Amino acid sequence: MRTLVVDHPLVAHKLTALRKETTDTPTFRRLADQLVTLLAYEATRDVRVEPVDIQTPVAPTTGVRLRKPQPLVVPILRAGLGMLDGMLKLLPTAEVGFLGMVRNEETLEASTYAERLPDDLSGRQCYVLDPMLATGGTLAAAIQFLTDRGADDITAICLLAAPEGCARLEQGLDGIEVPVTVVTAAMDERLNEKGYIVPGLGDAGDRLYGSAGSH
Ligand code: URA
């Protein structure tokens, strides 16, 4: 597994504003959207392209276009939905699949409650959107799900990550041959006893959507 912490002053600036407890929901959504677009720029550095001949108003030349099959973007419900628009700004032709996963707040184990994904993901580059890489259980389960269907290259985009989550994810990927990259805006200090990232930004789903969907 490759982990890339994006080191850019605009990323740090927007993340700081996201973290603040006084940042209201509309502002949080807008900042998350912008931050994802910045992270997506780094995350798509290895997106697959192919050469294409074109004609400019001046001369013929060769450029590149995204190779088929189009990349698949997979937000993990619910909080990953808040990252979808920011991602699609950079990859408007990507297909979108959905994976609903919930974390049991006592055991911290992740389970799948919904999925809307192609049965066959052979040859697909997948971009998984999950704002908080906390215990790593959700992301490990999501990546397992995608590789079981044949995905052959996976990049996870997370607003924040914790060292414990990265270590657990790495363990969870043991035996998975597919290359996995995690792109994040920051590697925070640790998890607290409730599995929250410290200093973190709180519950990403609640901050994006309010507490109506919390358990
Ligand atoms: N999920 C969140 O929304 N926040 C955390 O800090 C950890 C998991």
GROMACS .gro file of C-alpha atoms and ligand atoms in nm:
model
  223
    1MET     CA    1   0.000   0.000   0.000
    2ARG     CA    2   0.121   0.346  -0.090
    3THR     CA    3   0.019   0.642   0.127
    4LEU     CA    4   0.039   0.994  -0.009
    5VAL     CA    5  -0.014   1.288   0.228
    6VAL     CA    6  -0.072   1.586   0.002
    7ASP     CA    7   0.158   1.867   0.108
    8HIS     CA    8   0.012   2.190  -0.028
    9PRO     CA    9  -0.067   2.517   0.152
   10LEU     CA   10  -0.419   2.536   0.005
   11VAL     CA   11  -0.493   2.183   0.123
   12ALA     CA   12  -0.370   2.271   0.473
   13HIS     CA   13  -0.569   2.597   0.475
   14LYS     CA   14  -0.896   2.432   0.376
   15LEU     CA   15  -0.842   2.141   0.613
   16THR     CA   16  -0.786   2.380   0.904
   17ALA     CA   17  -1.117   2.552   0.832
   18LEU     CA   18  -1.291   2.211   0.806
   19ARG     CA   19  -1.157   2.104   1.142
   20LYS     CA   20  -1.287   2.407   1.332
   21GLU     CA   21  -1.588   2.318   1.542
   22THR     CA   22  -1.751   2.654   1.461
   23THR     CA   23  -1.758   2.578   1.086
   24ASP     CA   24  -2.125   2.539   0.995
   25THR     CA   25  -2.267   2.267   0.768
   26PRO     CA   26  -2.297   2.471   0.445
   27THR     CA   27  -1.938   2.591   0.481
   28PHE     CA   28  -1.820   2.242   0.575
   29ARG     CA   29  -1.980   2.097   0.258
   30ARG     CA   30  -1.825   2.364   0.036
   31LEU     CA   31  -1.479   2.320   0.189
   32ALA     CA   32  -1.496   1.940   0.169
   33ASP     CA   33  -1.593   1.970  -0.197
   34GLN     CA   34  -1.296   2.198  -0.273
   35LEU     CA   35  -1.055   1.988  -0.071
   36VAL     CA   36  -1.156   1.670  -0.255
   37THR     CA   37  -1.092   1.836  -0.590
   38LEU     CA   38  -0.741   1.926  -0.475
   39LEU     CA   39  -0.680   1.572  -0.348
   40ALA     CA   40  -0.828   1.427  -0.666
   41TYR     CA   41  -0.567   1.608  -0.871
   42GLU     CA   42  -0.295   1.410  -0.692
   43ALA     CA   43  -0.501   1.091  -0.674
   44THR     CA   44  -0.550   1.079  -1.051
   45ARG     CA   45  -0.183   1.118  -1.134
   46ASP     CA   46  -0.178   0.759  -1.263
   47VAL     CA   47  -0.520   0.757  -1.426
   48ARG     CA   48  -0.499   0.549  -1.743
   49VAL     CA   49  -0.483   0.738  -2.069
   50GLU     CA   50  -0.418   0.647  -2.431
   51PRO     CA   51  -0.273   0.847  -2.719
   52VAL     CA   52  -0.512   1.023  -2.956
   53ASP     CA   53  -0.449   1.212  -3.280
   54ILE     CA   54  -0.623   1.548  -3.301
   55GLN     CA   55  -0.625   1.854  -3.521
   56THR     CA   56  -0.574   2.197  -3.362
   57PRO     CA   57  -0.671   2.510  -3.560
   58VAL     CA   58  -0.302   2.522  -3.657
   59ALA     CA   59  -0.168   2.169  -3.699
   60PRO     CA   60  -0.225   1.800  -3.634
   61THR     CA   61  -0.082   1.674  -3.307
   62THR     CA   62  -0.101   1.384  -3.066
   63GLY     CA   63  -0.251   1.413  -2.718
   64VAL     CA   64  -0.411   1.175  -2.471
   65ARG     CA   65  -0.761   1.084  -2.360
   66LEU     CA   66  -0.892   0.872  -2.073
   67ARG     CA   67  -0.874   0.506  -2.161
   68LYS     CA   68  -1.180   0.282  -2.153
   69PRO     CA   69  -1.323   0.139  -1.936
   70GLN     CA   70  -1.383   0.471  -1.764
   71PRO     CA   71  -1.267   0.492  -1.402
   72LEU     CA   72  -1.523   0.399  -1.139
   73VAL     CA   73  -1.578   0.635  -0.846
   74VAL     CA   74  -1.719   0.466  -0.535
   75PRO     CA   75  -1.836   0.689  -0.249
   76ILE     CA   76  -1.887   0.495   0.073
   77LEU     CA   77  -2.225   0.595   0.211
   78ARG     CA   78  -2.307   0.806   0.392
   79ALA     CA   79  -2.019   1.049   0.441
   80GLY     CA   80  -1.841   0.961   0.116
   81LEU     CA   81  -2.134   1.115  -0.074
   82GLY     CA   82  -2.013   1.456   0.041
   83MET     CA   83  -1.696   1.395  -0.162
   84LEU     CA   84  -1.860   1.287  -0.488
   85ASP     CA   85  -1.916   1.623  -0.658
   86GLY     CA   86  -1.562   1.738  -0.582
   87MET     CA   87  -1.428   1.420  -0.743
   88LEU     CA   88  -1.654   1.439  -1.050
   89LYS     CA   89  -1.537   1.793  -1.120
   90LEU     CA   90  -1.207   1.638  -1.226
   91LEU     CA   91  -1.345   1.313  -1.369
   92PRO     CA   92  -1.683   1.408  -1.518
   93THR     CA   93  -1.698   1.099  -1.742
   94ALA     CA   94  -1.630   0.852  -1.459
   95GLU     CA   95  -1.899   0.601  -1.370
   96VAL     CA   96  -2.025   0.600  -1.012
   97GLY     CA   97  -2.101   0.297  -0.797
   98PHE     CA   98  -2.227   0.307  -0.440
   99LEU     CA   99  -2.126   0.109  -0.136
  100GLY     CA  100  -2.314   0.150   0.191
  101MET     CA  101  -2.109   0.052   0.492
  102VAL     CA  102  -2.177   0.109   0.856
  103ARG     CA  103  -1.944   0.087   1.150
  104ASN     CA  104  -2.069  -0.076   1.469
  105GLU     CA  105  -1.976   0.189   1.727
  106GLU     CA  106  -1.910  -0.077   1.995
  107THR     CA  107  -1.706  -0.335   1.803
  108LEU     CA  108  -1.586  -0.078   1.542
  109GLU     CA  109  -1.641  -0.353   1.278
  110ALA     CA  110  -1.771  -0.252   0.933
  111SER     CA  111  -2.053  -0.427   0.749
  112THR     CA  112  -2.213  -0.369   0.406
  113TYR     CA  113  -2.581  -0.266   0.406
  114ALA     CA  114  -2.616  -0.158   0.041
  115GLU     CA  115  -2.431  -0.185  -0.287
  116ARG     CA  116  -2.488  -0.064  -0.638
  117LEU     CA  117  -2.183  -0.170  -0.837
  118PRO     CA  118  -2.118  -0.355  -1.163
  119ASP     CA  119  -2.077  -0.732  -1.107
  120ASP     CA  120  -1.760  -0.737  -1.311
  121LEU     CA  121  -1.494  -0.477  -1.233
  122SER     CA  122  -1.217  -0.647  -1.433
  123GLY     CA  123  -0.969  -0.395  -1.563
  124ARG     CA  124  -1.132  -0.106  -1.373
  125GLN     CA  125  -0.944   0.165  -1.194
  126CYS     CA  126  -1.149   0.249  -0.885
  127TYR     CA  127  -1.146   0.563  -0.672
  128VAL     CA  128  -1.298   0.503  -0.330
  129LEU     CA  129  -1.422   0.807  -0.138
  130ASP     CA  130  -1.422   0.779   0.240
  131PRO     CA  131  -1.356   1.096   0.440
  132MET     CA  132  -1.208   0.941   0.755
  133LEU     CA  133  -0.954   0.658   0.756
  134ALA     CA  134  -0.999   0.592   1.128
  135THR     CA  135  -0.984   0.223   1.230
  136GLY     CA  136  -0.937   0.119   0.866
  137GLY     CA  137  -1.209  -0.148   0.892
  138THR     CA  138  -1.453   0.018   0.652
  139LEU     CA  139  -1.193   0.087   0.388
  140ALA     CA  140  -1.042  -0.263   0.414
  141ALA     CA  141  -1.389  -0.416   0.368
  142ALA     CA  142  -1.466  -0.184   0.074
  143ILE     CA  143  -1.137  -0.264  -0.099
  144GLN     CA  144  -1.191  -0.636  -0.046
  145PHE     CA  145  -1.538  -0.599  -0.199
  146LEU     CA  146  -1.399  -0.427  -0.510
  147THR     CA  147  -1.108  -0.665  -0.561
  148ASP     CA  148  -1.343  -0.965  -0.523
  149ARG     CA  149  -1.525  -0.824  -0.828
  150GLY     CA  150  -1.203  -0.787  -1.024
  151ALA     CA  151  -1.095  -0.424  -0.972
  152ASP     CA  152  -0.726  -0.410  -1.057
  153ASP     CA  153  -0.617  -0.072  -0.925
  154ILE     CA  154  -0.762   0.110  -0.624
  155THR     CA  155  -0.703   0.459  -0.492
  156ALA     CA  156  -0.876   0.569  -0.172
  157ILE     CA  157  -0.924   0.941  -0.115
  158CYS     CA  158  -0.963   1.036   0.251
  159LEU     CA  159  -0.980   1.384   0.399
  160LEU     CA  160  -0.799   1.261   0.709
  161ALA     CA  161  -0.617   0.946   0.819
  162ALA     CA  162  -0.494   0.803   1.150
  163PRO     CA  163  -0.175   0.597   1.179
  164GLU     CA  164  -0.364   0.308   1.344
  165GLY     CA  165  -0.608   0.297   1.052
  166CYS     CA  166  -0.331   0.291   0.795
  167ALA     CA  167  -0.156   0.007   0.979
  168ARG     CA  168  -0.479  -0.193   1.006
  169LEU     CA  169  -0.562  -0.132   0.643
  170GLU     CA  170  -0.219  -0.251   0.539
  171GLN     CA  171  -0.273  -0.570   0.743
  172GLY     CA  172  -0.622  -0.612   0.598
  173LEU     CA  173  -0.480  -0.595   0.248
  174ASP     CA  174  -0.238  -0.876   0.314
  175GLY     CA  175  -0.290  -1.126   0.033
  176ILE     CA  176  -0.449  -0.870  -0.202
  177GLU     CA  177  -0.228  -0.837  -0.509
  178VAL     CA  178  -0.400  -0.527  -0.647
  179PRO     CA  179  -0.208  -0.199  -0.600
  180VAL     CA  180  -0.373   0.025  -0.339
  181THR     CA  181  -0.294   0.392  -0.283
  182VAL     CA  182  -0.431   0.612  -0.005
  183VAL     CA  183  -0.435   0.986  -0.072
  184THR     CA  184  -0.510   1.211   0.225
  185ALA     CA  185  -0.482   1.573   0.332
  186ALA     CA  186  -0.320   1.485   0.668
  187MET     CA  187  -0.202   1.200   0.886
  188ASP     CA  188  -0.332   1.291   1.233
  189GLU     CA  189  -0.192   1.186   1.572
  190ARG     CA  190  -0.406   0.894   1.682
  191LEU     CA  191  -0.751   0.752   1.751
  192ASN     CA  192  -0.932   0.813   2.078
  193GLU     CA  193  -1.112   0.541   2.277
  194LYS     CA  194  -1.429   0.592   2.068
  195GLY     CA  195  -1.243   0.543   1.741
  196TYR     CA  196  -1.244   0.911   1.649
  197ILE     CA  197  -0.943   1.068   1.484
  198VAL     CA  198  -0.752   1.313   1.710
  199PRO     CA  199  -0.743   1.608   1.652
  200GLY     CA  200  -0.965   1.515   1.355
  201LEU     CA  201  -1.278   1.704   1.263
  202GLY     CA  202  -1.546   1.510   1.452
  203ASP     CA  203  -1.809   1.296   1.281
  204ALA     CA  204  -1.775   1.370   0.910
  205GLY     CA  205  -2.125   1.238   0.826
  206ASP     CA  206  -2.290   1.451   1.094
  207ARG     CA  207  -2.096   1.759   0.992
  208LEU     CA  208  -2.199   1.711   0.628
  209TYR     CA  209  -2.557   1.600   0.678
  210GLY     CA  210  -2.658   1.654   1.041
  211SER     CA  211  -2.731   1.376   1.287
  212ALA     CA  212  -3.056   1.246   1.122
  213GLY     CA  213  -2.874   0.945   0.970
  214SER     CA  214  -2.668   0.857   1.278
  215HIS     CA  215  -2.726   0.540   1.476
  216URA     N1  216  -1.553   0.870   1.144
  216URA     C1  217  -1.569   1.004   1.155
  216URA     O1  218  -1.662   1.060   1.098
  216URA     N2  219  -1.481   1.071   1.232
  216URA     C2  220  -1.378   1.013   1.294
  216URA     O2  221  -1.300   1.082   1.360
  216URA     C3  222  -1.363   0.873   1.280
  216URA     C4  223  -1.451   0.804   1.205
   0.00000   0.00000   0.00000
